[in-house]
């Protein structure tokens, strides 16, 4: 069997086992729920300006943004939005990673026949908060750099980043406890 086929089979088995654990321990759904809320918060953050700006002229104030002035407003708030966006991205990356560490620990405990609890998972992740923070900063910074390269270099940047990602994925080895 090829290496790729083996990875797919192993991943599928782990997914099935994890779903069985969730079925037996519904309280563990808290972890994916928090991750979903974080993803939703990021979506709201990025789509809020798109939803709010068209209605700005409806409120009638001379100080409100008019369509002709959007480029001026966008330019003046660009730096603030980048900083705020990066901070939101890094915080959400931290929360998602923290919850994933707690969740996976409890899944592995259940697979080992040990009792599971949300409190134990949170305590486990809390004991690794420094490593989770460092990982979140690294992964978030790399993600922001990749996004900036893709935006600045257009289709060439996307092509280069896809090639780098493909090469890195072929060298990675997924290991379980």
PDB file of C-alpha atoms in Angstrom:
ATOM      1  CA  UNK A   1       0.000   0.000   0.000  1.00  0.00           C
ATOM      2  CA  UNK A   2       1.301   3.452  -0.829  1.00  0.00           C
ATOM      3  CA  UNK A   3       2.285   5.910   1.856  1.00  0.00           C
ATOM      4  CA  UNK A   4      -0.496   8.300   0.833  1.00  0.00           C
ATOM      5  CA  UNK A   5      -3.124   5.536   0.955  1.00  0.00           C
ATOM      6  CA  UNK A   6      -1.882   4.471   4.372  1.00  0.00           C
ATOM      7  CA  UNK A   7      -2.128   8.039   5.674  1.00  0.00           C
ATOM      8  CA  UNK A   8      -5.684   8.346   4.370  1.00  0.00           C
ATOM      9  CA  UNK A   9      -6.652   5.020   5.965  1.00  0.00           C
ATOM     10  CA  UNK A  10      -5.051   5.965   9.304  1.00  0.00           C
ATOM     11  CA  UNK A  11      -6.693   9.393   9.262  1.00  0.00           C
ATOM     12  CA  UNK A  12     -10.076   7.850   8.505  1.00  0.00           C
ATOM     13  CA  UNK A  13      -9.706   5.346  11.352  1.00  0.00           C
ATOM     14  CA  UNK A  14      -8.726   8.109  13.761  1.00  0.00           C
ATOM     15  CA  UNK A  15     -11.723  10.187  12.659  1.00  0.00           C
ATOM     16  CA  UNK A  16     -14.081   7.239  13.208  1.00  0.00           C
ATOM     17  CA  UNK A  17     -12.590   6.543  16.641  1.00  0.00           C
ATOM     18  CA  UNK A  18     -12.821  10.221  17.578  1.00  0.00           C
ATOM     19  CA  UNK A  19     -16.487  10.332  16.551  1.00  0.00           C
ATOM     20  CA  UNK A  20     -17.157   7.269  18.698  1.00  0.00           C
ATOM     21  CA  UNK A  21     -15.505   9.010  21.655  1.00  0.00           C
ATOM     22  CA  UNK A  22     -17.637  12.112  21.063  1.00  0.00           C
ATOM     23  CA  UNK A  23     -20.766   9.977  20.877  1.00  0.00           C
ATOM     24  CA  UNK A  24     -19.937   8.420  24.260  1.00  0.00           C
ATOM     25  CA  UNK A  25     -18.810  11.761  25.800  1.00  0.00           C
ATOM     26  CA  UNK A  26     -21.033  14.547  24.422  1.00  0.00           C
ATOM     27  CA  UNK A  27     -19.552  17.077  26.870  1.00  0.00           C
ATOM     28  CA  UNK A  28     -16.404  17.065  24.697  1.00  0.00           C
ATOM     29  CA  UNK A  29     -18.385  18.842  21.971  1.00  0.00           C
ATOM     30  CA  UNK A  30     -17.573  22.016  23.928  1.00  0.00           C
ATOM     31  CA  UNK A  31     -14.114  22.126  22.346  1.00  0.00           C
ATOM     32  CA  UNK A  32     -15.232  22.116  18.671  1.00  0.00           C
ATOM     33  CA  UNK A  33     -18.071  24.504  19.601  1.00  0.00           C
ATOM     34  CA  UNK A  34     -15.617  27.098  20.955  1.00  0.00           C
ATOM     35  CA  UNK A  35     -13.464  26.716  17.819  1.00  0.00           C
ATOM     36  CA  UNK A  36     -16.542  27.261  15.655  1.00  0.00           C
ATOM     37  CA  UNK A  37     -17.420  30.412  17.608  1.00  0.00           C
ATOM     38  CA  UNK A  38     -13.870  31.718  17.081  1.00  0.00           C
ATOM     39  CA  UNK A  39     -14.123  31.089  13.345  1.00  0.00           C
ATOM     40  CA  UNK A  40     -17.491  32.856  13.282  1.00  0.00           C
ATOM     41  CA  UNK A  41     -16.032  35.850  15.159  1.00  0.00           C
ATOM     42  CA  UNK A  42     -13.298  36.146  12.535  1.00  0.00           C
ATOM     43  CA  UNK A  43     -15.867  35.992   9.738  1.00  0.00           C
ATOM     44  CA  UNK A  44     -17.945  38.715  11.398  1.00  0.00           C
ATOM     45  CA  UNK A  45     -14.846  40.872  11.826  1.00  0.00           C
ATOM     46  CA  UNK A  46     -13.912  40.636   8.153  1.00  0.00           C
ATOM     47  CA  UNK A  47     -17.432  41.002   6.778  1.00  0.00           C
ATOM     48  CA  UNK A  48     -18.662  43.743   9.148  1.00  0.00           C
ATOM     49  CA  UNK A  49     -17.195  46.621   7.083  1.00  0.00           C
ATOM     50  CA  UNK A  50     -18.752  45.215   3.906  1.00  0.00           C
ATOM     51  CA  UNK A  51     -22.131  45.074   5.614  1.00  0.00           C
ATOM     52  CA  UNK A  52     -21.946  48.420   7.428  1.00  0.00           C
ATOM     53  CA  UNK A  53     -20.442  50.824   4.857  1.00  0.00           C
ATOM     54  CA  UNK A  54     -23.326  50.672   2.322  1.00  0.00           C
ATOM     55  CA  UNK A  55     -25.744  51.754   5.052  1.00  0.00           C
ATOM     56  CA  UNK A  56     -23.584  54.647   6.297  1.00  0.00           C
ATOM     57  CA  UNK A  57     -25.222  57.201   4.006  1.00  0.00           C
ATOM     58  CA  UNK A  58     -28.704  56.147   5.149  1.00  0.00           C
ATOM     59  CA  UNK A  59     -28.084  57.662   8.594  1.00  0.00           C
ATOM     60  CA  UNK A  60     -27.890  61.114   7.027  1.00  0.00           C
ATOM     61  CA  UNK A  61     -25.063  62.759   8.911  1.00  0.00           C
ATOM     62  CA  UNK A  62     -22.642  64.912   6.950  1.00  0.00           C
ATOM     63  CA  UNK A  63     -19.852  63.219   8.868  1.00  0.00           C
ATOM     64  CA  UNK A  64     -20.945  59.801   7.639  1.00  0.00           C
ATOM     65  CA  UNK A  65     -19.057  58.023   4.902  1.00  0.00           C
ATOM     66  CA  UNK A  66     -20.326  58.582   1.393  1.00  0.00           C
ATOM     67  CA  UNK A  67     -19.404  56.190  -1.450  1.00  0.00           C
ATOM     68  CA  UNK A  68     -17.053  58.756  -3.028  1.00  0.00           C
ATOM     69  CA  UNK A  69     -15.125  59.047   0.255  1.00  0.00           C
ATOM     70  CA  UNK A  70     -14.626  55.320   0.887  1.00  0.00           C
ATOM     71  CA  UNK A  71     -11.124  55.265  -0.569  1.00  0.00           C
ATOM     72  CA  UNK A  72     -10.052  58.125   1.739  1.00  0.00           C
ATOM     73  CA  UNK A  73     -11.542  56.386   4.783  1.00  0.00           C
ATOM     74  CA  UNK A  74     -10.008  53.066   3.775  1.00  0.00           C
ATOM     75  CA  UNK A  75      -6.568  54.645   3.410  1.00  0.00           C
ATOM     76  CA  UNK A  76      -6.730  56.390   6.782  1.00  0.00           C
ATOM     77  CA  UNK A  77      -7.862  53.326   8.697  1.00  0.00           C
ATOM     78  CA  UNK A  78      -5.787  50.790   6.760  1.00  0.00           C
ATOM     79  CA  UNK A  79      -2.954  50.544   9.297  1.00  0.00           C
ATOM     80  CA  UNK A  80      -5.350  50.369  12.249  1.00  0.00           C
ATOM     81  CA  UNK A  81      -7.348  47.629  10.576  1.00  0.00           C
ATOM     82  CA  UNK A  82      -4.199  45.621   9.803  1.00  0.00           C
ATOM     83  CA  UNK A  83      -3.072  45.790  13.440  1.00  0.00           C
ATOM     84  CA  UNK A  84      -6.551  44.984  14.740  1.00  0.00           C
ATOM     85  CA  UNK A  85      -6.968  42.190  12.199  1.00  0.00           C
ATOM     86  CA  UNK A  86      -3.583  40.689  13.030  1.00  0.00           C
ATOM     87  CA  UNK A  87      -4.344  40.830  16.763  1.00  0.00           C
ATOM     88  CA  UNK A  88      -7.741  39.207  16.255  1.00  0.00           C
ATOM     89  CA  UNK A  89      -6.166  36.565  14.021  1.00  0.00           C
ATOM     90  CA  UNK A  90      -3.465  35.736  16.576  1.00  0.00           C
ATOM     91  CA  UNK A  91      -5.902  35.646  19.513  1.00  0.00           C
ATOM     92  CA  UNK A  92      -8.266  33.371  17.628  1.00  0.00           C
ATOM     93  CA  UNK A  93      -5.310  31.190  16.588  1.00  0.00           C
ATOM     94  CA  UNK A  94      -4.340  30.904  20.262  1.00  0.00           C
ATOM     95  CA  UNK A  95      -7.875  30.035  21.409  1.00  0.00           C
ATOM     96  CA  UNK A  96      -8.324  27.493  18.611  1.00  0.00           C
ATOM     97  CA  UNK A  97      -4.960  25.863  19.338  1.00  0.00           C
ATOM     98  CA  UNK A  98      -5.643  25.838  23.083  1.00  0.00           C
ATOM     99  CA  UNK A  99      -9.023  24.161  22.564  1.00  0.00           C
ATOM    100  CA  UNK A 100      -7.570  21.684  20.083  1.00  0.00           C
ATOM    101  CA  UNK A 101      -4.825  20.657  22.518  1.00  0.00           C
ATOM    102  CA  UNK A 102      -7.425  20.144  25.241  1.00  0.00           C
ATOM    103  CA  UNK A 103      -9.749  18.280  22.868  1.00  0.00           C
ATOM    104  CA  UNK A 104      -7.104  15.966  21.424  1.00  0.00           C
ATOM    105  CA  UNK A 105      -5.764  15.161  24.870  1.00  0.00           C
ATOM    106  CA  UNK A 106      -9.195  14.038  25.983  1.00  0.00           C
ATOM    107  CA  UNK A 107      -9.770  12.051  22.775  1.00  0.00           C
ATOM    108  CA  UNK A 108      -6.467  10.239  23.330  1.00  0.00           C
ATOM    109  CA  UNK A 109      -7.357   9.610  26.987  1.00  0.00           C
ATOM    110  CA  UNK A 110     -10.673   8.096  25.948  1.00  0.00           C
ATOM    111  CA  UNK A 111      -8.960   5.900  23.357  1.00  0.00           C
ATOM    112  CA  UNK A 112      -6.595   4.716  26.097  1.00  0.00           C
ATOM    113  CA  UNK A 113      -9.611   3.769  28.234  1.00  0.00           C
ATOM    114  CA  UNK A 114      -9.153   6.598  30.713  1.00  0.00           C
ATOM    115  CA  UNK A 115     -11.997   8.830  31.936  1.00  0.00           C
ATOM    116  CA  UNK A 116     -12.431  12.153  30.136  1.00  0.00           C
ATOM    117  CA  UNK A 117     -13.577  15.575  31.273  1.00  0.00           C
ATOM    118  CA  UNK A 118     -13.639  19.096  29.938  1.00  0.00           C
ATOM    119  CA  UNK A 119     -11.909  20.340  33.096  1.00  0.00           C
ATOM    120  CA  UNK A 120      -9.021  17.886  32.684  1.00  0.00           C
ATOM    121  CA  UNK A 121      -8.592  18.882  29.030  1.00  0.00           C
ATOM    122  CA  UNK A 122      -8.528  22.576  29.917  1.00  0.00           C
ATOM    123  CA  UNK A 123      -6.065  21.913  32.741  1.00  0.00           C
ATOM    124  CA  UNK A 124      -3.854  19.906  30.377  1.00  0.00           C
ATOM    125  CA  UNK A 125      -3.842  22.701  27.777  1.00  0.00           C
ATOM    126  CA  UNK A 126      -3.353  25.307  30.527  1.00  0.00           C
ATOM    127  CA  UNK A 127      -0.177  23.546  31.562  1.00  0.00           C
ATOM    128  CA  UNK A 128       1.151  24.092  28.049  1.00  0.00           C
ATOM    129  CA  UNK A 129       0.023  27.685  27.580  1.00  0.00           C
ATOM    130  CA  UNK A 130       3.551  28.929  26.849  1.00  0.00           C
ATOM    131  CA  UNK A 131       4.119  26.391  24.088  1.00  0.00           C
ATOM    132  CA  UNK A 132       0.606  27.029  22.708  1.00  0.00           C
ATOM    133  CA  UNK A 133       1.260  30.781  22.681  1.00  0.00           C
ATOM    134  CA  UNK A 134       4.596  30.342  20.895  1.00  0.00           C
ATOM    135  CA  UNK A 135       3.034  27.980  18.339  1.00  0.00           C
ATOM    136  CA  UNK A 136       0.134  30.393  17.772  1.00  0.00           C
ATOM    137  CA  UNK A 137       2.519  33.309  17.249  1.00  0.00           C
ATOM    138  CA  UNK A 138       4.661  31.289  14.845  1.00  0.00           C
ATOM    139  CA  UNK A 139       1.757  29.821  12.876  1.00  0.00           C
ATOM    140  CA  UNK A 140      -0.122  33.130  12.847  1.00  0.00           C
ATOM    141  CA  UNK A 141       2.911  35.126  11.730  1.00  0.00           C
ATOM    142  CA  UNK A 142       3.742  32.648   8.986  1.00  0.00           C
ATOM    143  CA  UNK A 143       0.106  32.693   7.878  1.00  0.00           C
ATOM    144  CA  UNK A 144       0.069  36.492   7.727  1.00  0.00           C
ATOM    145  CA  UNK A 145       3.366  36.559   5.790  1.00  0.00           C
ATOM    146  CA  UNK A 146       2.080  33.993   3.307  1.00  0.00           C
ATOM    147  CA  UNK A 147      -1.128  35.971   2.868  1.00  0.00           C
ATOM    148  CA  UNK A 148       0.827  39.203   2.316  1.00  0.00           C
ATOM    149  CA  UNK A 149       3.063  37.521  -0.290  1.00  0.00           C
ATOM    150  CA  UNK A 150       0.039  36.100  -2.084  1.00  0.00           C
ATOM    151  CA  UNK A 151      -1.678  39.514  -2.137  1.00  0.00           C
ATOM    152  CA  UNK A 152       1.383  41.464  -3.267  1.00  0.00           C
ATOM    153  CA  UNK A 153       2.557  39.064  -5.944  1.00  0.00           C
ATOM    154  CA  UNK A 154      -0.838  38.120  -7.420  1.00  0.00           C
ATOM    155  CA  UNK A 155      -1.087  34.816  -9.220  1.00  0.00           C
ATOM    156  CA  UNK A 156       2.694  34.331  -9.147  1.00  0.00           C
ATOM    157  CA  UNK A 157       2.674  34.569  -5.345  1.00  0.00           C
ATOM    158  CA  UNK A 158      -0.182  32.068  -5.130  1.00  0.00           C
ATOM    159  CA  UNK A 159       1.680  29.686  -7.419  1.00  0.00           C
ATOM    160  CA  UNK A 160       4.921  29.973  -5.408  1.00  0.00           C
ATOM    161  CA  UNK A 161       3.096  29.545  -2.083  1.00  0.00           C
ATOM    162  CA  UNK A 162       1.193  26.499  -3.405  1.00  0.00           C
ATOM    163  CA  UNK A 163       4.483  24.926  -4.521  1.00  0.00           C
ATOM    164  CA  UNK A 164       6.069  25.570  -1.112  1.00  0.00           C
ATOM    165  CA  UNK A 165       3.033  24.146   0.683  1.00  0.00           C
ATOM    166  CA  UNK A 166       2.983  21.060  -1.530  1.00  0.00           C
ATOM    167  CA  UNK A 167       6.691  20.423  -0.982  1.00  0.00           C
ATOM    168  CA  UNK A 168       6.346  20.877   2.788  1.00  0.00           C
ATOM    169  CA  UNK A 169       3.314  18.579   2.946  1.00  0.00           C
ATOM    170  CA  UNK A 170       5.170  15.820   1.132  1.00  0.00           C
ATOM    171  CA  UNK A 171       7.970  15.907   3.748  1.00  0.00           C
ATOM    172  CA  UNK A 172       5.759  16.032   6.810  1.00  0.00           C
ATOM    173  CA  UNK A 173       5.092  12.939   8.826  1.00  0.00           C
ATOM    174  CA  UNK A 174       1.975  12.747  10.963  1.00  0.00           C
ATOM    175  CA  UNK A 175       2.603  10.924  14.209  1.00  0.00           C
ATOM    176  CA  UNK A 176       0.237  10.028  16.976  1.00  0.00           C
ATOM    177  CA  UNK A 177       0.979   9.423  20.639  1.00  0.00           C
TER     178      UNK A 177
END
